[in-house]
Short mmCIF file of N, CA and C and ligand atoms in Angstrom, two decimals:
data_model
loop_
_atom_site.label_atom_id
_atom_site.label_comp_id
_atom_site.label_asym_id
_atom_site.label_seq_id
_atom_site.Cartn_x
_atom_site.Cartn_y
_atom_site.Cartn_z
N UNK A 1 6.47 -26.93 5.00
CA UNK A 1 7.40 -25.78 5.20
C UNK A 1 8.66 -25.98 4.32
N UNK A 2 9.33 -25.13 3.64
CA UNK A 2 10.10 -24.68 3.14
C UNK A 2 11.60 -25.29 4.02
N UNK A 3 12.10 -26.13 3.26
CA UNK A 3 13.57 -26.66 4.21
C UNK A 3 14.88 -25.42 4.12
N UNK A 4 14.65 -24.50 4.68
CA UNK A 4 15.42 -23.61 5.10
C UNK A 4 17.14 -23.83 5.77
N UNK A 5 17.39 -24.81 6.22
CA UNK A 5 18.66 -25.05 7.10
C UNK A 5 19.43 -26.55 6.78
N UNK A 6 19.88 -26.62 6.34
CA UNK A 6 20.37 -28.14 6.81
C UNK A 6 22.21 -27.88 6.69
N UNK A 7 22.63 -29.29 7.13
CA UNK A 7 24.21 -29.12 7.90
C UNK A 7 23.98 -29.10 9.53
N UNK A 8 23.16 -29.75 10.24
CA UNK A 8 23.15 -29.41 11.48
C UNK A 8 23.74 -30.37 12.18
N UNK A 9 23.78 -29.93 13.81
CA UNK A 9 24.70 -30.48 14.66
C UNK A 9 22.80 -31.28 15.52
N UNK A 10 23.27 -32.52 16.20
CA UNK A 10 22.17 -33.02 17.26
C UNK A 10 22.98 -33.29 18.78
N UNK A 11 22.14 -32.54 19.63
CA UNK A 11 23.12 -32.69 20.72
C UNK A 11 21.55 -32.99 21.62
N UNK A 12 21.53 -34.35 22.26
CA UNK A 12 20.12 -34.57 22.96
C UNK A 12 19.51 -34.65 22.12
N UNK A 13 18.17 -33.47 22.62
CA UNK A 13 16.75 -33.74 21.52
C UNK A 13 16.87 -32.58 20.58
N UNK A 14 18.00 -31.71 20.88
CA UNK A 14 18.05 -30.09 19.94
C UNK A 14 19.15 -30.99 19.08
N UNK A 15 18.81 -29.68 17.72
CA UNK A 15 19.46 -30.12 16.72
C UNK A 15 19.71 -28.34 16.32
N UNK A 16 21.00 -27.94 16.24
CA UNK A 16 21.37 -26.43 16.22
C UNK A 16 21.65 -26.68 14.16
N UNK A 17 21.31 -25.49 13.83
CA UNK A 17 22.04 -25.12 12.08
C UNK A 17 22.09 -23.67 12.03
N UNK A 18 22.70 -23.43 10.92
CA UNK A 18 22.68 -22.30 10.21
C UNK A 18 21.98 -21.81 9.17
N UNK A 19 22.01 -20.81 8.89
CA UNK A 19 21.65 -20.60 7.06
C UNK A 19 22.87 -20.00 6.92
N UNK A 20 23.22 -19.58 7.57
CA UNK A 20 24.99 -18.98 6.54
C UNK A 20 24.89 -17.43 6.73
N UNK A 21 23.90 -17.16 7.27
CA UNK A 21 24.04 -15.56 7.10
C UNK A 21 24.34 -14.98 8.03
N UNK A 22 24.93 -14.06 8.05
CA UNK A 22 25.21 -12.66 9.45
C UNK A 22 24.00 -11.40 9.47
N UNK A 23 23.82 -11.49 10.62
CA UNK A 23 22.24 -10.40 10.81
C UNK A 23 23.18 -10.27 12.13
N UNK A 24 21.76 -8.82 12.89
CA UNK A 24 21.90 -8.69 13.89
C UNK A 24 21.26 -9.02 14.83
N UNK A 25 21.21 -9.07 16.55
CA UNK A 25 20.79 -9.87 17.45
C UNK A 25 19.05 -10.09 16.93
N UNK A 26 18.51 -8.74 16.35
CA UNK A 26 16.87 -8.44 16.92
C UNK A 26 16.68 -9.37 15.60
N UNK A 27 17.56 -9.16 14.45
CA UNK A 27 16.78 -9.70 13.12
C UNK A 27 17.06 -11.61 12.91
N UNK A 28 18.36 -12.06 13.36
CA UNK A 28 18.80 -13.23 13.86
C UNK A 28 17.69 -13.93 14.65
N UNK A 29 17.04 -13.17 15.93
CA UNK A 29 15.84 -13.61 16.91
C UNK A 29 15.00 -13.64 15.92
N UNK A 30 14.66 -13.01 14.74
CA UNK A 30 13.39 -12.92 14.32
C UNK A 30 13.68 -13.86 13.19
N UNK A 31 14.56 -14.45 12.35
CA UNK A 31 15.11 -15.14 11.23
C UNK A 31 14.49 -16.88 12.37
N UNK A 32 15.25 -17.22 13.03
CA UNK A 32 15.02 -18.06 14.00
C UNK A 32 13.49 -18.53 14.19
N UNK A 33 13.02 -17.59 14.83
CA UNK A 33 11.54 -17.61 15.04
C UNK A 33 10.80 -17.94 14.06
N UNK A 34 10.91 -17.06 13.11
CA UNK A 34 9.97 -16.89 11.73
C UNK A 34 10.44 -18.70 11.21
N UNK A 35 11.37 -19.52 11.18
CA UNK A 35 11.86 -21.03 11.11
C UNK A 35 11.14 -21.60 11.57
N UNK A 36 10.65 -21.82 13.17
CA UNK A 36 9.85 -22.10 13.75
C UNK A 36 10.74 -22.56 15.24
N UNK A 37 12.31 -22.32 15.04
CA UNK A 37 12.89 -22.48 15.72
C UNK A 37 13.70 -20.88 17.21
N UNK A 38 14.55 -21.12 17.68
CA UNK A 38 14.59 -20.20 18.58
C UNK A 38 16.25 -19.99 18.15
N UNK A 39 16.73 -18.78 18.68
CA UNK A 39 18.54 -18.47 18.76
C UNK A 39 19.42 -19.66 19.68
N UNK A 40 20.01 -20.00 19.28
CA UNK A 40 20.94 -21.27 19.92
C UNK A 40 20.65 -20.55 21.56
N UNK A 41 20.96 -21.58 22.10
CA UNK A 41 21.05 -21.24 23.64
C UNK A 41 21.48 -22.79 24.45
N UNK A 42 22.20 -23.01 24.56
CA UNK A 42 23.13 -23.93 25.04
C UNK A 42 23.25 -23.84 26.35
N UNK A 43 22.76 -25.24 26.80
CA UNK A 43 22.28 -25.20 28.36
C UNK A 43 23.14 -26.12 29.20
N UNK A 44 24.01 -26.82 28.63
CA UNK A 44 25.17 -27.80 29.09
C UNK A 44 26.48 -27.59 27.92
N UNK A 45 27.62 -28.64 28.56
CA UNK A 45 28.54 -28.44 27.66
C UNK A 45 28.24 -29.25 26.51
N UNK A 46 27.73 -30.44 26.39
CA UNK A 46 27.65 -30.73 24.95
C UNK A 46 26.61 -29.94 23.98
N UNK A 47 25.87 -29.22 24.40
CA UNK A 47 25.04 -28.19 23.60
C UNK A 47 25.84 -26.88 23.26
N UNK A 48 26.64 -27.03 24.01
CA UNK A 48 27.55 -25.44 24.12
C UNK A 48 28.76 -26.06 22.50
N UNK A 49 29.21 -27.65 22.82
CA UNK A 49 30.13 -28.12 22.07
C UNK A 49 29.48 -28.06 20.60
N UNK A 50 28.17 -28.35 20.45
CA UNK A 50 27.12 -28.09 18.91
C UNK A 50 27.42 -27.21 18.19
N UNK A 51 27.12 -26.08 19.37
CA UNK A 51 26.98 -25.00 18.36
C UNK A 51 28.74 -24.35 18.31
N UNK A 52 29.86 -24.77 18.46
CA UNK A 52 31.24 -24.79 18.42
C UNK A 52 31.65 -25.58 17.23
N UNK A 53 30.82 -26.62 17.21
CA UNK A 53 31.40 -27.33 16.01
C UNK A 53 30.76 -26.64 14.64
N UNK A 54 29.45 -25.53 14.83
CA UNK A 54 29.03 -25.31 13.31
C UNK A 54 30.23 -24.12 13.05
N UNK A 55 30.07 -23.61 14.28
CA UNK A 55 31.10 -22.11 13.96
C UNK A 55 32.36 -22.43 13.37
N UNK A 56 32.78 -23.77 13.83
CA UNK A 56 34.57 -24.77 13.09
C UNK A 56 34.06 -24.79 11.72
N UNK A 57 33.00 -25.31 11.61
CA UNK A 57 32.91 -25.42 9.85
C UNK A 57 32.94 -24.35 9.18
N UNK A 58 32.52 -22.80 10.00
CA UNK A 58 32.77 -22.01 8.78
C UNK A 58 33.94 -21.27 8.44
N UNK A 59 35.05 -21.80 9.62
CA UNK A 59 35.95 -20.98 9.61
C UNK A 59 36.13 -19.18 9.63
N UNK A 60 37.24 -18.43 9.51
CA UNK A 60 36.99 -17.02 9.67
C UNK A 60 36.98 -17.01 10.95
N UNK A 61 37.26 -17.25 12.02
CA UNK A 61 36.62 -16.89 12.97
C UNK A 61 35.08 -15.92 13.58
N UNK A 62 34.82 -17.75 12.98
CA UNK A 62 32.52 -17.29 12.90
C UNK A 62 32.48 -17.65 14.28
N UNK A 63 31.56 -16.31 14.57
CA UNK A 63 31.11 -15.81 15.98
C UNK A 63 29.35 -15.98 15.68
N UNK A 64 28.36 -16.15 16.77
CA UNK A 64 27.20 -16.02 16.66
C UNK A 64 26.68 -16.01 17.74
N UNK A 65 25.59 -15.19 17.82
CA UNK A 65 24.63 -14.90 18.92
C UNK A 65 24.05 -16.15 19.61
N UNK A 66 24.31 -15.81 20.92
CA UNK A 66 22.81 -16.88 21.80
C UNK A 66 21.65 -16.24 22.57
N UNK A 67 20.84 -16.95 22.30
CA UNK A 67 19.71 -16.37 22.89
C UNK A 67 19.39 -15.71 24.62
N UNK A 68 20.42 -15.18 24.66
CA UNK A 68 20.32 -14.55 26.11
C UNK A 68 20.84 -13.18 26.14
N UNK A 69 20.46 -12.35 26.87
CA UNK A 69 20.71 -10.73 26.67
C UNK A 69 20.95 -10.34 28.52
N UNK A 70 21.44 -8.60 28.72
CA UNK A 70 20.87 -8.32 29.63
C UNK A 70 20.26 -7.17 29.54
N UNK A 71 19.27 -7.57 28.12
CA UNK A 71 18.51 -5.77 27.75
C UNK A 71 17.81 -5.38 28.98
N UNK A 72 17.04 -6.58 29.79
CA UNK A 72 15.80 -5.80 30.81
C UNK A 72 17.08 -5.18 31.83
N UNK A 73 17.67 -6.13 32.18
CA UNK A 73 18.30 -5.51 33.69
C UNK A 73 19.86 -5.58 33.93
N UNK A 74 20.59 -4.61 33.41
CA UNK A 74 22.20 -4.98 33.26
C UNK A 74 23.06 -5.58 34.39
N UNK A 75 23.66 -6.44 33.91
CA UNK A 75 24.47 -7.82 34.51
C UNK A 75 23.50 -8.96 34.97
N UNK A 76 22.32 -8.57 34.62
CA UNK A 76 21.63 -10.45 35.00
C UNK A 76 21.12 -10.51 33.47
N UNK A 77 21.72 -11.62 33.55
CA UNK A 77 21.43 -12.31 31.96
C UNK A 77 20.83 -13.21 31.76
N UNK A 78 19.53 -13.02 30.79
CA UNK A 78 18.31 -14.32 30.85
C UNK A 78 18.36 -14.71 29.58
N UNK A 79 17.35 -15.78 29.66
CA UNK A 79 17.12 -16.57 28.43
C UNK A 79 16.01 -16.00 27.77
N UNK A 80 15.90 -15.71 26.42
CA UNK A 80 15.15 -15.12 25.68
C UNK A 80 13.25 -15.47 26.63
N UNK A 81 13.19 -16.54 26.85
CA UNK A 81 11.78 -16.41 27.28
C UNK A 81 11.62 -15.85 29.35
N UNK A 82 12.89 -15.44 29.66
CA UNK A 82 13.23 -14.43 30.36
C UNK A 82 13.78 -14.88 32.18
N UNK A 83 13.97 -16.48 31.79
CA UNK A 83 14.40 -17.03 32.67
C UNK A 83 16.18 -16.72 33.16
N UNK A 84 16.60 -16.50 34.44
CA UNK A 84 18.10 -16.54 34.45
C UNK A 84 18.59 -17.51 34.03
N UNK A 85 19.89 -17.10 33.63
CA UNK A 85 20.46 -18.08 32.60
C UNK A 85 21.38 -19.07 33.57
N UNK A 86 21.36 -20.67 33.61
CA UNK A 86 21.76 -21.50 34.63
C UNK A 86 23.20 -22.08 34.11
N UNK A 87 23.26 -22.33 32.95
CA UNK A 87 24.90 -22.68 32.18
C UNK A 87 24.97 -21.28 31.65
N UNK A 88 26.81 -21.00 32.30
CA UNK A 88 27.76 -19.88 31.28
C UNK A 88 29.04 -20.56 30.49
N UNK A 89 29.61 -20.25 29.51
CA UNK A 89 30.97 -20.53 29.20
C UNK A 89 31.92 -18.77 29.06
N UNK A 90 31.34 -18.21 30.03
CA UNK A 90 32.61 -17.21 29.63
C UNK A 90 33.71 -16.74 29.63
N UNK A 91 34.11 -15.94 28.49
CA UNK A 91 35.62 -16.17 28.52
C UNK A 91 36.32 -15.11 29.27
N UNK A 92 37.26 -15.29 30.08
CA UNK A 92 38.08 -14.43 30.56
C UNK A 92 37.74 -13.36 31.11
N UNK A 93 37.11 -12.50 32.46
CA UNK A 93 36.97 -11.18 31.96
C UNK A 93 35.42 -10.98 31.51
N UNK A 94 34.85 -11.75 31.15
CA UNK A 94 33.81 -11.39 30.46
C UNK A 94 32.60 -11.74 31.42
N UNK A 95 31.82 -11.34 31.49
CA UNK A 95 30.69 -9.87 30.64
C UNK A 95 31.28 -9.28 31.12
N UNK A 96 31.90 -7.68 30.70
CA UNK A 96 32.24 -7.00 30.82
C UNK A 96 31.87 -5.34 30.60
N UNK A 97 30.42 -5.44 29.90
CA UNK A 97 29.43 -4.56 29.16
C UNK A 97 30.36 -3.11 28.74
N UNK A 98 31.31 -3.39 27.86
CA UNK A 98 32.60 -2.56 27.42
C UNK A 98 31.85 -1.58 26.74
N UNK A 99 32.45 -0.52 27.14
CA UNK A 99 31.54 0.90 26.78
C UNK A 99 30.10 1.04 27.11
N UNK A 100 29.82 0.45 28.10
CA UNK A 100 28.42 0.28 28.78
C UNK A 100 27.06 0.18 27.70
N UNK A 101 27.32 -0.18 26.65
CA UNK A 101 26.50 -0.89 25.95
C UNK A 101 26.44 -2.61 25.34
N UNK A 102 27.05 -3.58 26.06
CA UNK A 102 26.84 -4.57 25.54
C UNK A 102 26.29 -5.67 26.23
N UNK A 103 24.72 -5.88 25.36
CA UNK A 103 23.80 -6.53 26.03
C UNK A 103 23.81 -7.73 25.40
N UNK A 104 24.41 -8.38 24.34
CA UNK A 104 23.81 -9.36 23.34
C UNK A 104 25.26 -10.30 23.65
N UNK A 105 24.99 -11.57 23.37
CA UNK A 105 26.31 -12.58 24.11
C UNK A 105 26.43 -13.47 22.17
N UNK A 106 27.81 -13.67 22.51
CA UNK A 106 28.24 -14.31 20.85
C UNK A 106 29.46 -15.10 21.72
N UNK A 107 29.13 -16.19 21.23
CA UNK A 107 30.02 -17.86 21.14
C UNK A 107 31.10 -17.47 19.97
N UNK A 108 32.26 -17.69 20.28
CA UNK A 108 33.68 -17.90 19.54
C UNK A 108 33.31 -19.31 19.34
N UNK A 109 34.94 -19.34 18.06
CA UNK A 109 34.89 -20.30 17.87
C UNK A 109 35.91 -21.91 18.60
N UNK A 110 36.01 -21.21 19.86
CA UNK A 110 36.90 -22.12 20.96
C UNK A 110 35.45 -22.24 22.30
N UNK A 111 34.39 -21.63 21.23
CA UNK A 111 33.34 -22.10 22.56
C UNK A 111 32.83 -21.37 23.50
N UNK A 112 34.15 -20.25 24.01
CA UNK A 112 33.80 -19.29 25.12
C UNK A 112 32.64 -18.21 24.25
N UNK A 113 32.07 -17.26 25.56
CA UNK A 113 31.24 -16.46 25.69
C UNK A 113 32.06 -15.17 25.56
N UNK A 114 31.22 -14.01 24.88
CA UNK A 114 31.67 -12.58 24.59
C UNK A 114 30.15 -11.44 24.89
N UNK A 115 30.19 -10.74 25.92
CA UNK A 115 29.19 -9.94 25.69
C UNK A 115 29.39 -8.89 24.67
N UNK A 116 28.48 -8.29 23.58
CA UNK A 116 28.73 -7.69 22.73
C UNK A 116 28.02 -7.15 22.55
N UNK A 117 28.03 -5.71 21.78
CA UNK A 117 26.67 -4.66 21.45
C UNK A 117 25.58 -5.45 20.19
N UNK A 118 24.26 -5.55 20.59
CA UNK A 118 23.71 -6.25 19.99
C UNK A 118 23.04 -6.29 18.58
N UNK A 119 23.81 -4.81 17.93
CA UNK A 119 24.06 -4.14 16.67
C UNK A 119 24.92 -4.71 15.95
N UNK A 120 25.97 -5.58 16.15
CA UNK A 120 26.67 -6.34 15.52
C UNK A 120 26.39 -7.26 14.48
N UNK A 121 26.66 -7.46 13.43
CA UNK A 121 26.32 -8.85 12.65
C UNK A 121 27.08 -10.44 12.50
N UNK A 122 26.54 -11.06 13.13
CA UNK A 122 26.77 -12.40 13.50
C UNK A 122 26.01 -13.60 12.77
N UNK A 123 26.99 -14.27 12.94
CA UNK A 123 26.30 -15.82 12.29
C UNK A 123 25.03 -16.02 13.10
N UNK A 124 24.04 -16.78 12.07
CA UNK A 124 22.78 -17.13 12.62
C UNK A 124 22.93 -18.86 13.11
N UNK A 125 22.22 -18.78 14.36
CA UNK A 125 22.19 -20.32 14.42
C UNK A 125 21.49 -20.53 15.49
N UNK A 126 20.46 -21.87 14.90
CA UNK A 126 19.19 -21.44 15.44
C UNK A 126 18.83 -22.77 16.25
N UNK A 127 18.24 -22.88 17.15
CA UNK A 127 17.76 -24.51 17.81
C UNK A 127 16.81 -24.96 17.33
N UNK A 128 16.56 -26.07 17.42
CA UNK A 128 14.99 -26.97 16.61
C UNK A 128 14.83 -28.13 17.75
C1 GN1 B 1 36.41 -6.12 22.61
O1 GN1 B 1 37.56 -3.79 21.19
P1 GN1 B 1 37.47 -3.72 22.70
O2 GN1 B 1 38.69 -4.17 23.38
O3 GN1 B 1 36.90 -2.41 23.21
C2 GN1 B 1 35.01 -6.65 22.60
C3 GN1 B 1 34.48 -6.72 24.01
C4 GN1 B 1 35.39 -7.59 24.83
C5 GN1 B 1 36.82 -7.06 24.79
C6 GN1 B 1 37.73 -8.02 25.51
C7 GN1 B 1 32.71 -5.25 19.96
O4 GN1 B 1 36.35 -4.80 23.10
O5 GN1 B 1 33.20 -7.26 24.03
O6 GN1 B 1 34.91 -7.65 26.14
O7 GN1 B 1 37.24 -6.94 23.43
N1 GN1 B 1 34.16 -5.79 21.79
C8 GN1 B 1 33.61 -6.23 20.65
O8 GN1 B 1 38.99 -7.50 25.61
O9 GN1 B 1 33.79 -7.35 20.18
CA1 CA B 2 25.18 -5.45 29.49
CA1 CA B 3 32.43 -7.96 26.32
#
């Protein structure tokens, strides 16, 4: 396979990277996948701290998707393979589904959680 990613963070047995690009939630899930890997999804704080430290490297205030939504059922939020989601970091206020469309969740770069419309383009960053 084609070495697609490197610069990554290892937190446990996951190892989170980037490619550098901004997509949106559906094409990000599918960039990920098509890797052989999945959308970050950070299940404790030092996995949550991983993918914080790639977003520090790119500066700008780089935001990126995690693999959890509440497309099926609004305000319960699962993990892409459709489990409820057991670690949150959110920030302030949040989920807040502002203008009653925001299903797709994006990590700042202080770590916290943002629910956001999932049309947005965000940094990719993917688990392995
Ligand atoms: C942003 O722009 P505004 O205030 O309508 C954000 C929401 C946050 C909110 C927090 C697209 O909404 O997700 O909950 O700030 N929208 C976007 O105040 O980032
Ligand atoms: Ca929502
Ligand atoms: Ca929000």
């Amino acid at each position: 396979k084609i070495l697609l990613f490197h610069g990554g963070k290892k937190s446990g047995e996951k190892i989170v990277v980037t490619n550098g690009q901004e997509e949106t939630f559906e094409n990000a899930q599918k960039t990920c996948r098509e890797a052989g890997g999945k959308l970050a999804t950070p299940k404790n704080a030092a996995e949550n701290i991983a993918v914080q430290e790639i977003l520090q490297t790119k500066g700008d205030t780089a935001k990126s998707y995690l693999g959890i939504s509440d497309i099926q059922v609004e305000g319960i939020f699962k993990y892409l393979g459709g489990e409820k989601i057991s670690f949150t970091n959110w920030n302030l206020g949040e989920p807040n589904n502002s203008k009653d469309k925001e299903d797709c969740v994006e990590i700042q770069d202080n770590g916290k959680w943002n629910d956001i419309p999932c049309s947005l383009l965000r940094l990719v960053i993917c688990e392995f």
